[in-house]
Amino acid sequence: MEAALRAHGDDMKKWIDRYLTSDQIKKIAEAVSGAEEHTVGEIVPVIVSKSSTIGHVKWILTGFLTVVFITLESFYLHHRGGIQSDWLLPAAFLLAYGVSIGLSRLLWFQRVLTANEDEIRQVHDRAELEF
């Protein structure tokens, strides 16, 4: 594993160092070596930045925030009276979309809005793709 890191240069090592300590890398290498002793095959660990897609998260958040806005706006207009502006809904949607892009980058929202079954399937598909 160390040889693979050296082969891909400093950029790869810097990226991996953000997520794994040298002890963790050593444990992975030892586990791979130990498993290879019991098989005729070669095990090649692959470390990727993302193994599942999260593109749907921003759209779910956009829909949710837009519905919240429409509900609050309707409540406000019903109790306060007023004229609904034609530009208010598109502006709210664009604002919700912008906020959703930021929120969708947070790991908590990604985890909550991605079903476990979907994540497992996506990780499996990514592993097959990398293989």
mmCIF file of C-alpha atoms in Angstrom:
data_model
loop_
_atom_site.group_PDB
_atom_site.id
_atom_site.type_symbol
_atom_site.label_atom_id
_atom_site.label_comp_id
_atom_site.label_asym_id
_atom_site.label_seq_id
_atom_site.Cartn_x
_atom_site.Cartn_y
_atom_site.Cartn_z
ATOM 1 C CA MET A 1 0.000 0.000 0.000
ATOM 2 C CA GLU A 2 2.828 2.373 0.809
ATOM 3 C CA ALA A 3 4.276 1.663 -2.650
ATOM 4 C CA ALA A 4 0.961 2.586 -4.238
ATOM 5 C CA LEU A 5 0.936 5.863 -2.326
ATOM 6 C CA ARG A 6 4.462 6.643 -3.493
ATOM 7 C CA ALA A 7 3.532 5.782 -7.077
ATOM 8 C CA HIS A 8 0.733 8.349 -7.126
ATOM 9 C CA GLY A 9 2.750 11.174 -5.690
ATOM 10 C CA ASP A 10 2.434 13.743 -2.965
ATOM 11 C CA ASP A 11 -1.066 14.922 -3.881
ATOM 12 C CA MET A 12 -2.550 11.494 -3.205
ATOM 13 C CA LYS A 13 -0.621 11.196 0.064
ATOM 14 C CA LYS A 14 -1.830 14.618 1.233
ATOM 15 C CA TRP A 15 -5.420 13.689 0.385
ATOM 16 C CA ILE A 16 -5.233 10.360 2.224
ATOM 17 C CA ASP A 17 -3.455 11.932 5.209
ATOM 18 C CA ARG A 18 -6.567 14.051 5.784
ATOM 19 C CA TYR A 19 -8.617 10.898 6.386
ATOM 20 C CA LEU A 20 -6.217 8.207 7.596
ATOM 21 C CA THR A 21 -3.313 8.247 10.001
ATOM 22 C CA SER A 22 -0.092 6.396 9.181
ATOM 23 C CA ASP A 23 -1.057 3.781 11.795
ATOM 24 C CA GLN A 24 -4.402 3.205 10.061
ATOM 25 C CA ILE A 25 -2.664 2.851 6.691
ATOM 26 C CA LYS A 26 -0.266 0.358 8.258
ATOM 27 C CA LYS A 27 -3.178 -1.650 9.714
ATOM 28 C CA ILE A 28 -4.850 -1.751 6.292
ATOM 29 C CA ALA A 29 -1.614 -2.955 4.686
ATOM 30 C CA GLU A 30 -1.187 -5.640 7.371
ATOM 31 C CA ALA A 31 -4.800 -6.797 6.957
ATOM 32 C CA VAL A 32 -4.361 -7.044 3.196
ATOM 33 C CA SER A 33 -1.085 -8.968 3.576
ATOM 34 C CA GLY A 34 -2.679 -11.322 6.081
ATOM 35 C CA ALA A 35 -5.674 -11.975 3.835
ATOM 36 C CA GLU A 36 -3.445 -12.516 0.788
ATOM 37 C CA GLU A 37 -1.619 -15.309 2.632
ATOM 38 C CA HIS A 38 -4.858 -17.341 2.489
ATOM 39 C CA THR A 39 -5.687 -16.799 -1.168
ATOM 40 C CA VAL A 40 -4.057 -17.084 -4.563
ATOM 41 C CA GLY A 41 -5.458 -13.712 -5.554
ATOM 42 C CA GLU A 42 -4.147 -10.235 -4.955
ATOM 43 C CA ILE A 43 -6.135 -7.752 -2.900
ATOM 44 C CA VAL A 44 -5.887 -4.150 -4.026
ATOM 45 C CA PRO A 45 -7.450 -1.625 -1.641
ATOM 46 C CA VAL A 46 -8.950 1.427 -3.305
ATOM 47 C CA ILE A 47 -9.592 4.643 -1.428
ATOM 48 C CA VAL A 48 -11.956 7.121 -3.074
ATOM 49 C CA SER A 49 -13.226 10.496 -1.935
ATOM 50 C CA LYS A 50 -16.893 9.556 -2.400
ATOM 51 C CA SER A 51 -18.484 6.195 -2.910
ATOM 52 C CA SER A 52 -22.076 7.317 -3.198
ATOM 53 C CA THR A 53 -23.812 10.140 -5.005
ATOM 54 C CA ILE A 54 -25.515 12.940 -3.153
ATOM 55 C CA GLY A 55 -26.892 15.019 -6.014
ATOM 56 C CA HIS A 56 -30.449 14.388 -4.870
ATOM 57 C CA VAL A 57 -29.894 16.012 -1.453
ATOM 58 C CA LYS A 58 -29.974 19.607 -2.726
ATOM 59 C CA TRP A 59 -33.248 18.958 -4.577
ATOM 60 C CA ILE A 60 -34.920 17.416 -1.544
ATOM 61 C CA LEU A 61 -33.823 20.373 0.562
ATOM 62 C CA THR A 62 -34.930 22.838 -2.124
ATOM 63 C CA GLY A 63 -38.391 21.264 -2.245
ATOM 64 C CA PHE A 64 -38.667 21.221 1.540
ATOM 65 C CA LEU A 65 -37.552 24.835 1.985
ATOM 66 C CA THR A 66 -39.848 26.012 -0.823
ATOM 67 C CA VAL A 67 -42.853 24.251 0.753
ATOM 68 C CA VAL A 68 -41.985 25.778 4.133
ATOM 69 C CA PHE A 69 -41.786 29.213 2.531
ATOM 70 C CA ILE A 70 -45.105 28.798 0.694
ATOM 71 C CA THR A 71 -46.785 27.613 3.917
ATOM 72 C CA LEU A 72 -45.426 30.529 5.931
ATOM 73 C CA GLU A 73 -46.282 32.991 3.184
ATOM 74 C CA SER A 74 -49.861 31.676 2.948
ATOM 75 C CA PHE A 75 -50.262 31.869 6.712
ATOM 76 C CA TYR A 76 -48.887 35.407 6.778
ATOM 77 C CA LEU A 77 -51.057 36.608 3.892
ATOM 78 C CA HIS A 78 -54.161 34.947 5.344
ATOM 79 C CA HIS A 79 -53.747 36.559 8.768
ATOM 80 C CA ARG A 80 -52.188 39.866 7.795
ATOM 81 C CA GLY A 81 -53.760 40.465 4.443
ATOM 82 C CA GLY A 82 -51.721 41.636 1.557
ATOM 83 C CA ILE A 83 -51.034 41.173 -2.078
ATOM 84 C CA GLN A 84 -48.987 38.271 -3.306
ATOM 85 C CA SER A 85 -46.218 39.385 -5.645
ATOM 86 C CA ASP A 86 -45.613 37.424 -8.839
ATOM 87 C CA TRP A 87 -41.862 37.433 -8.285
ATOM 88 C CA LEU A 88 -42.002 36.165 -4.694
ATOM 89 C CA LEU A 89 -42.326 32.423 -5.437
ATOM 90 C CA PRO A 90 -39.508 32.271 -8.041
ATOM 91 C CA ALA A 91 -37.309 34.345 -5.725
ATOM 92 C CA ALA A 92 -38.092 32.007 -2.828
ATOM 93 C CA PHE A 93 -37.258 28.988 -4.976
ATOM 94 C CA LEU A 94 -33.915 30.474 -6.028
ATOM 95 C CA LEU A 95 -33.103 31.396 -2.444
ATOM 96 C CA ALA A 96 -34.081 27.893 -1.272
ATOM 97 C CA TYR A 97 -31.914 26.378 -4.012
ATOM 98 C CA GLY A 98 -28.916 28.489 -2.993
ATOM 99 C CA VAL A 99 -29.306 27.604 0.684
ATOM 100 C CA SER A 100 -29.822 23.944 -0.248
ATOM 101 C CA ILE A 101 -26.554 23.807 -2.183
ATOM 102 C CA GLY A 102 -24.726 24.918 0.950
ATOM 103 C CA LEU A 103 -26.634 22.614 3.295
ATOM 104 C CA SER A 104 -26.229 19.618 0.974
ATOM 105 C CA ARG A 105 -22.460 19.793 1.485
ATOM 106 C CA LEU A 106 -22.880 19.048 5.180
ATOM 107 C CA LEU A 107 -22.388 15.387 6.025
ATOM 108 C CA TRP A 108 -25.370 15.349 8.400
ATOM 109 C CA PHE A 109 -27.841 16.290 5.640
ATOM 110 C CA GLN A 110 -26.231 13.806 3.250
ATOM 111 C CA ARG A 111 -26.646 10.983 5.776
ATOM 112 C CA VAL A 112 -30.212 11.864 6.772
ATOM 113 C CA LEU A 113 -31.456 12.314 3.197
ATOM 114 C CA THR A 114 -29.822 9.204 1.708
ATOM 115 C CA ALA A 115 -31.517 5.909 2.531
ATOM 116 C CA ASN A 116 -29.214 3.184 3.872
ATOM 117 C CA GLU A 117 -30.260 0.804 1.086
ATOM 118 C CA ASP A 118 -29.361 3.411 -1.543
ATOM 119 C CA GLU A 119 -26.000 4.116 0.045
ATOM 120 C CA ILE A 120 -25.130 0.407 0.268
ATOM 121 C CA ARG A 121 -26.106 -0.122 -3.380
ATOM 122 C CA GLN A 122 -24.141 2.929 -4.509
ATOM 123 C CA VAL A 123 -21.024 1.874 -2.568
ATOM 124 C CA HIS A 124 -21.249 -1.598 -4.117
ATOM 125 C CA ASP A 125 -21.677 -0.106 -7.602
ATOM 126 C CA ARG A 126 -18.670 2.191 -7.045
ATOM 127 C CA ALA A 127 -16.538 -0.742 -5.919
ATOM 128 C CA GLU A 128 -17.448 -2.654 -9.072
ATOM 129 C CA LEU A 129 -16.661 0.403 -11.186
ATOM 130 C CA GLU A 130 -13.249 0.855 -9.566
ATOM 131 C CA PHE A 131 -12.514 -2.867 -9.958
#
